[in-house]
mmCIF file of C-alpha atoms in Angstrom:
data_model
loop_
_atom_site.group_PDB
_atom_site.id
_atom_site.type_symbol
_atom_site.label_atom_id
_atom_site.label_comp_id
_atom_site.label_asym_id
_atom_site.label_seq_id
_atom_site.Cartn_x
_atom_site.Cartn_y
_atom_site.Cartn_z
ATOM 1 C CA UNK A 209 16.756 26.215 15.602
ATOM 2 C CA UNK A 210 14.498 23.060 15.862
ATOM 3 C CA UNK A 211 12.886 21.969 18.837
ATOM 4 C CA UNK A 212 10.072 19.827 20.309
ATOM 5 C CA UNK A 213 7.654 20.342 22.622
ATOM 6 C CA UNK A 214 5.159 18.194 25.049
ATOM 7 C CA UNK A 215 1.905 19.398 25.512
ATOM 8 C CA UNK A 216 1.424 19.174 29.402
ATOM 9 C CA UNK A 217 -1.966 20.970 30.068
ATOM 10 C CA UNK A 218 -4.525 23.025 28.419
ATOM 11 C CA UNK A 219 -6.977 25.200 30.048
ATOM 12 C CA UNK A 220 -9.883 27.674 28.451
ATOM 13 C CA UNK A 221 -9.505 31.384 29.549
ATOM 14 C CA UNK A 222 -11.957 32.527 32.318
ATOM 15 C CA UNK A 223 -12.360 35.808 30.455
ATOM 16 C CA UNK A 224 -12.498 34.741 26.616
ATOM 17 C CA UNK A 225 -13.317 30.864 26.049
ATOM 18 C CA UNK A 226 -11.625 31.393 22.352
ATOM 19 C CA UNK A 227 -8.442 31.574 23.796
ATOM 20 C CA UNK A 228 -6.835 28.726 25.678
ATOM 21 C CA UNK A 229 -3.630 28.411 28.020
ATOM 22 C CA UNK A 230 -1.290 25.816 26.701
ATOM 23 C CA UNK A 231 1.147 24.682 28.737
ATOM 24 C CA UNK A 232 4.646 22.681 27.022
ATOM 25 C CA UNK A 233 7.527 21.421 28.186
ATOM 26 C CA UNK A 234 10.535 20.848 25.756
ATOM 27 C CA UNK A 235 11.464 17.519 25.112
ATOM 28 C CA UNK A 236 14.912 15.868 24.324
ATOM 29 C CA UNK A 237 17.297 13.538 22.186
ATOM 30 C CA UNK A 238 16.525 11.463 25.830
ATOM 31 C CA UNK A 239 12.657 11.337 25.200
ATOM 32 C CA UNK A 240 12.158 7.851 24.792
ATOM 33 C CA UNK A 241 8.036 8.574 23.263
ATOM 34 C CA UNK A 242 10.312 11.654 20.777
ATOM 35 C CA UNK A 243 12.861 8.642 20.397
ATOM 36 C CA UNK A 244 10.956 5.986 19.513
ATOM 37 C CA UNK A 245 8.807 7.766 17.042
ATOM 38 C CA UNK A 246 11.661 9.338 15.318
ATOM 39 C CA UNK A 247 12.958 6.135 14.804
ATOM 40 C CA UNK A 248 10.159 4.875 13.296
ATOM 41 C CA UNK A 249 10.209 7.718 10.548
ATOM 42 C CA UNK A 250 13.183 6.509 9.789
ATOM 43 C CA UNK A 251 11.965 3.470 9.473
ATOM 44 C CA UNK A 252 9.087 4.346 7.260
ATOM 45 C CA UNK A 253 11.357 6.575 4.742
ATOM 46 C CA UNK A 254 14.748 4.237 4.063
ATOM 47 C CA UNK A 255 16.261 5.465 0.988
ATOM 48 C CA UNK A 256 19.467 4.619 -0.868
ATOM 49 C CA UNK A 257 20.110 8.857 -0.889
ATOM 50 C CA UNK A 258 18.388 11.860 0.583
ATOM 51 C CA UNK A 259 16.331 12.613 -2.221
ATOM 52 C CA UNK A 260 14.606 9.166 -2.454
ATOM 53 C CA UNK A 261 13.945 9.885 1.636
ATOM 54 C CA UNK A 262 12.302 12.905 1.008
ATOM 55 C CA UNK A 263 9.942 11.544 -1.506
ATOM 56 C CA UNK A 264 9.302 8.699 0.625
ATOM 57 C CA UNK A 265 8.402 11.186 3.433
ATOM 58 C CA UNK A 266 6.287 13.335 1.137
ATOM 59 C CA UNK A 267 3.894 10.249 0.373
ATOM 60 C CA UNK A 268 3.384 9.454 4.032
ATOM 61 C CA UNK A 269 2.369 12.742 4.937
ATOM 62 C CA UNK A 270 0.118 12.913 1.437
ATOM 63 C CA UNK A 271 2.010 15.199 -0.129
ATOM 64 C CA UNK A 272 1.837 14.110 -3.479
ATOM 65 C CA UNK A 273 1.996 16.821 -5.694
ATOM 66 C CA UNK A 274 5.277 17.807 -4.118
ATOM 67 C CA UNK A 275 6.451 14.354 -4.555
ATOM 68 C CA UNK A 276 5.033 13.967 -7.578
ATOM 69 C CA UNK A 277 6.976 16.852 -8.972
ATOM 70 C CA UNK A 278 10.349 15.657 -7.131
ATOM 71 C CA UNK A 279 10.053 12.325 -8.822
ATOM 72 C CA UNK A 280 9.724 13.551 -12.558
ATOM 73 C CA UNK A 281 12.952 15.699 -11.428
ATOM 74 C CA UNK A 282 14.981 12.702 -10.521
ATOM 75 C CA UNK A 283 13.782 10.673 -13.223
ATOM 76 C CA UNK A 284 15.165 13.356 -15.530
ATOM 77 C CA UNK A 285 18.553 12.729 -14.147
ATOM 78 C CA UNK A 286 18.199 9.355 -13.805
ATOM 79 C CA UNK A 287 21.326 7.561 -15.124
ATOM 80 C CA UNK A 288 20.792 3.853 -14.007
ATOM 81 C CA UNK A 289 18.439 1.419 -14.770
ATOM 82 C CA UNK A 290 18.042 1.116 -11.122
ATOM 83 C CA UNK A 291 17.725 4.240 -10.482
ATOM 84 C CA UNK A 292 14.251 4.296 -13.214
ATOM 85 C CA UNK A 293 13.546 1.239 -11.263
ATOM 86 C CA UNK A 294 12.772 3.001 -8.258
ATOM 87 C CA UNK A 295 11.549 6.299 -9.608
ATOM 88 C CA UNK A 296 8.951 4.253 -11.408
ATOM 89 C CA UNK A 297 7.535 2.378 -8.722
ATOM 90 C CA UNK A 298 7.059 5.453 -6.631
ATOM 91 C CA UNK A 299 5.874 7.579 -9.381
ATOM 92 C CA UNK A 300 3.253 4.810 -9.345
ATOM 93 C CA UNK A 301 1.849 4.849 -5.875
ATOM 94 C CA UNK A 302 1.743 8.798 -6.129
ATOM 95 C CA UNK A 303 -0.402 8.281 -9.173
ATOM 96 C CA UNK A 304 -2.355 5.636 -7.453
ATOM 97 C CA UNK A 305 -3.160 8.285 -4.597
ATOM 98 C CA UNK A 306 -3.587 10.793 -6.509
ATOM 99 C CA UNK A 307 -6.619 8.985 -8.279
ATOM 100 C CA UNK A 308 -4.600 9.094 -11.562
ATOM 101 C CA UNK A 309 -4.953 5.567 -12.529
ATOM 102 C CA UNK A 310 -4.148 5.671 -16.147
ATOM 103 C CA UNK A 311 -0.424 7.237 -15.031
ATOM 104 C CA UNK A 312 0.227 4.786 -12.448
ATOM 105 C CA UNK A 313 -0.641 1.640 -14.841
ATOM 106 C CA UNK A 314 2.163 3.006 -16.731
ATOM 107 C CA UNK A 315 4.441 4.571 -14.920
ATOM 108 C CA UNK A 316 4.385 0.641 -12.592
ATOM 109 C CA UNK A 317 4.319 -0.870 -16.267
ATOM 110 C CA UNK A 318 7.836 0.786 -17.151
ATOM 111 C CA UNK A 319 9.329 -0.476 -13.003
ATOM 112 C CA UNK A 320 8.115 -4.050 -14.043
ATOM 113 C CA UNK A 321 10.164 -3.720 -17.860
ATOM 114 C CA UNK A 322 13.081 -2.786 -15.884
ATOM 115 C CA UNK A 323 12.612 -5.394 -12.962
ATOM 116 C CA UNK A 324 12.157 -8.251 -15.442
ATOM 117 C CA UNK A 325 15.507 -7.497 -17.335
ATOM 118 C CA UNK A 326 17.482 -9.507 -14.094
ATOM 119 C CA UNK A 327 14.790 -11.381 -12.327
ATOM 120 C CA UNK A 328 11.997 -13.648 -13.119
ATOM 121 C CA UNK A 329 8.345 -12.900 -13.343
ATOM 122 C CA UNK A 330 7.465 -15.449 -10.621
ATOM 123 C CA UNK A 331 9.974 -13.823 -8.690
ATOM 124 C CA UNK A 332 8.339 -13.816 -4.695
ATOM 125 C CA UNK A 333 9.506 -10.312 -4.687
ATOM 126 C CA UNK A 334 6.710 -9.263 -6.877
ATOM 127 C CA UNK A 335 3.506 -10.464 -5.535
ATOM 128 C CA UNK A 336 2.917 -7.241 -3.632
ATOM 129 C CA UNK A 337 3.638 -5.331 -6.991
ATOM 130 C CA UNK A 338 0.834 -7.358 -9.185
ATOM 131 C CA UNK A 339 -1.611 -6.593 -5.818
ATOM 132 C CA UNK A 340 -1.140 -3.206 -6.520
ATOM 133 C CA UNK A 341 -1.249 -3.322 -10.094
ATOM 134 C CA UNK A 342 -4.288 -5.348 -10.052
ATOM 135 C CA UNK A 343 -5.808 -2.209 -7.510
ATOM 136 C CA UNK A 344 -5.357 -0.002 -10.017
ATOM 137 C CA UNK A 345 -6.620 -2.078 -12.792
ATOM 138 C CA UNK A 346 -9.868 -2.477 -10.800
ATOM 139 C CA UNK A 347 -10.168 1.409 -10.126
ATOM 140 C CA UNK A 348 -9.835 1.873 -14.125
ATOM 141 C CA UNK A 349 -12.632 -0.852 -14.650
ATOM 142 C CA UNK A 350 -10.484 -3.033 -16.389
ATOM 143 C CA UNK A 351 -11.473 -6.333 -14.639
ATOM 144 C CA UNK A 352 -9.453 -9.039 -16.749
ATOM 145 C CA UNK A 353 -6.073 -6.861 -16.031
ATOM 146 C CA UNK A 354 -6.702 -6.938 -12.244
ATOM 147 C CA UNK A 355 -7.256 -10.771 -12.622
ATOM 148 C CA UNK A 356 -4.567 -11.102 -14.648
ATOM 149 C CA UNK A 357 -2.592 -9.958 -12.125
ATOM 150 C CA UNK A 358 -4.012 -11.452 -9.135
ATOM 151 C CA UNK A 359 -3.117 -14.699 -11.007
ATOM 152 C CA UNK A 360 0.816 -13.934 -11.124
ATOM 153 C CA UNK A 361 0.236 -13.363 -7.665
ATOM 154 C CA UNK A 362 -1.577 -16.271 -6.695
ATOM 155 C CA UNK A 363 0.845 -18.475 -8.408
ATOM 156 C CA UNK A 364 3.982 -17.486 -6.674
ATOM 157 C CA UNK A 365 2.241 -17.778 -3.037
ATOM 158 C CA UNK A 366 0.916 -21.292 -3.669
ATOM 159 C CA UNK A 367 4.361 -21.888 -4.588
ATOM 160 C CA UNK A 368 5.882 -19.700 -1.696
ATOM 161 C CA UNK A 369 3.564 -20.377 0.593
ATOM 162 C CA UNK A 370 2.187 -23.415 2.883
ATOM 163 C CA UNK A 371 -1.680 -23.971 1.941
ATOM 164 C CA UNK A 372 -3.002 -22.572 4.942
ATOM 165 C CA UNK A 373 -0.937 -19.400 5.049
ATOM 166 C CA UNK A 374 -3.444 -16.009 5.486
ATOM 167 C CA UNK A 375 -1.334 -14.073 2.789
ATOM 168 C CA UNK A 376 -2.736 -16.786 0.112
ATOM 169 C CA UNK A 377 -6.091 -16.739 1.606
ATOM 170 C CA UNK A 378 -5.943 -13.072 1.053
ATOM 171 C CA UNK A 379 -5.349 -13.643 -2.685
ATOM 172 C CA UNK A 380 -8.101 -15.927 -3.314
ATOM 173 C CA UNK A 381 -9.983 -13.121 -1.178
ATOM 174 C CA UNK A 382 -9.173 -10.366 -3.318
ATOM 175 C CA UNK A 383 -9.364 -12.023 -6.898
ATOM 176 C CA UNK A 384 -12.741 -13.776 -5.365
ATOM 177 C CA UNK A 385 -13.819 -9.967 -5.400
ATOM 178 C CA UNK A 386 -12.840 -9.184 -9.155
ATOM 179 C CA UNK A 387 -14.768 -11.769 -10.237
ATOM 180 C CA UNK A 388 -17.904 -10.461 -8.001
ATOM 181 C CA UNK A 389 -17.329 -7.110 -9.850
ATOM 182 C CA UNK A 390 -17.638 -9.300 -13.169
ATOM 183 C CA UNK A 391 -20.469 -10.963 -12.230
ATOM 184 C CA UNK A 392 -18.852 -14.040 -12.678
ATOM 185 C CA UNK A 393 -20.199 -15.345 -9.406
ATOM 186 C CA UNK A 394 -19.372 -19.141 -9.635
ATOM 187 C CA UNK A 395 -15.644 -18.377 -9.463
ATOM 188 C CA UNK A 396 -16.396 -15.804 -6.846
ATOM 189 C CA UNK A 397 -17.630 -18.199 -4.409
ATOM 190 C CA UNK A 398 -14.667 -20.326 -5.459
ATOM 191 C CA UNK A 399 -12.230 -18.149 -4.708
ATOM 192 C CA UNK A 400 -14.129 -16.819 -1.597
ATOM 193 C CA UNK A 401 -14.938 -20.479 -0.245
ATOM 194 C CA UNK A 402 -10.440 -20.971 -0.545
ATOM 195 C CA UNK A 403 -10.349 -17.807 1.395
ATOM 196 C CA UNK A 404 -12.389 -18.671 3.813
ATOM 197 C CA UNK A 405 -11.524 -21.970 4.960
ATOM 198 C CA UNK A 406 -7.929 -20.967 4.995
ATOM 199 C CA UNK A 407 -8.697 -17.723 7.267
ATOM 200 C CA UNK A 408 -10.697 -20.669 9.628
ATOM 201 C CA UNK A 409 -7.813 -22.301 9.550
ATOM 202 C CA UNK A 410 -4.962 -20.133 10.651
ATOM 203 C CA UNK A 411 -6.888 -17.503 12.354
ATOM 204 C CA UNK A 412 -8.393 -16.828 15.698
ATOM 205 C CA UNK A 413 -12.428 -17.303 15.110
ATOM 206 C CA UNK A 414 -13.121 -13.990 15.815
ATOM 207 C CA UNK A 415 -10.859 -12.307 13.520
ATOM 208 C CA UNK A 416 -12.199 -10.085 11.564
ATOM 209 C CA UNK A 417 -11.479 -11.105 8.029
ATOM 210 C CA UNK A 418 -13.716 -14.557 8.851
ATOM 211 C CA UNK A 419 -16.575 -11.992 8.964
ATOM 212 C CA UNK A 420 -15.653 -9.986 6.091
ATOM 213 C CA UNK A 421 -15.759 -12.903 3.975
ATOM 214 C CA UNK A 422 -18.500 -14.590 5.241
ATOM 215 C CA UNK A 423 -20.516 -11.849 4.412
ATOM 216 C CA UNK A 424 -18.686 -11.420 0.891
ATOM 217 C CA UNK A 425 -19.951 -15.391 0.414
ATOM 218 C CA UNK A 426 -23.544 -14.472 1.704
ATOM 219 C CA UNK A 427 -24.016 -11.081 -1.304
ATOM 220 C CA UNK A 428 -22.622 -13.876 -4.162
ATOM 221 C CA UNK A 429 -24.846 -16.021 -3.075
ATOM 222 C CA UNK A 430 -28.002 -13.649 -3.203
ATOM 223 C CA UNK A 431 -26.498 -12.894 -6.906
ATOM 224 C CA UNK A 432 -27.217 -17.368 -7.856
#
């Protein structure tokens, strides 16, 4: 039998200060802190069946060897091009967490095949996908891949997007860093100039990505 409990108080023994008196009170479905966290989970792990929920689960609590090893067992069975499609894309970010670069370039390689066979390539659903490809990209080193990819991106949010939106500001941003790691510092201040009027723009002055890329404009700069 589950249950949850509510840590109330906690005291140090007089007589041994390694132990400690914990005192809990057990909670119910009529919790509402219990209630609105569980809820959340929930949230967090929305699968189409039980399996893709638990390997959901498994990569927000950093399990990924576990979910590593559920994925390859699913994608086994696999028996819709759907079905790949998702296994894929997860099998990706565990890679990706896992430091495994290589794998997750191709294992998020075979999810975009599958995606492309019914939707565009400028489709707005992807641009998070080619942020995360282009992540990975720049953890193998391979610099024109992640701008590659930061350019698919880029493309569908100045299309998606009004000009001053923080999501394309946050593009330049991050392809304005690629080019840093290049040393192609002309169209790293480029980008990082877009970025930073935009943030000035549509942000409060003292958010902090204005500072971030301030200082991002100031280390190009010393690089002239």
């Amino acid at each position: 039998m589950r249950s949850v409990f509510r840590v109330v108080e906690m005291n140090q023994t007089a007589k041994n200060n390694r132990l400690w008196e914990v005192q809990l009170t057990i909670t119910d479905d009529n919790d509402p802190q219990l209630s609105a966290l569980t809820n959340r989970i929930k949230e967090e792990v929305k699968g189409s069946n039980g399996w893709y929920r638990m390997g959901k689960l498994m990569l927000q609590v950093g399990h990924f060897d576990q979910a590593e090893e559920l994925y390859q067992e699913l994608l086994k069975n696999a028996s819709t091009d759907s079905d790949r499609e998702h296994i894929y894309r997860q099998l990706g970010c565990v890679n990706e967490c896992q430091g495994e670069y290589e794998e997750a370039a191709l294992n998020l390689n075979n999810f975009l095949g599958i995606y492309l066979k019914t939707l565009h390539e400028d489709h707005s659903s992807l641009t998070d996908f080619y942020n995360s490809m282009s992540t990975v990209y720049v953890n193998m080193g391979e610099y024109l891949k992640a701008v590659e990819f930061h350019e698919k991106s880029i493309k569908i949010r100045e299309i998606s997007l009004p000009p001053n939106h923080p999501d394309l500001a946050i593009s330049y941003n991050n392809i304005g860093s690629v080019y840093d790691s290049m040393d192609e510092c002309s169209k790293a201040l480029s980008y990082l100039e877009k970025a930073l009027s935009i943030f000035r723009n549509s942000l409060p002055s003292t958010h902090p990505h204005i500072k971030s890329v301030m200082n991002s404009i100031e280390e190009v700069k010393k690089k002239l």
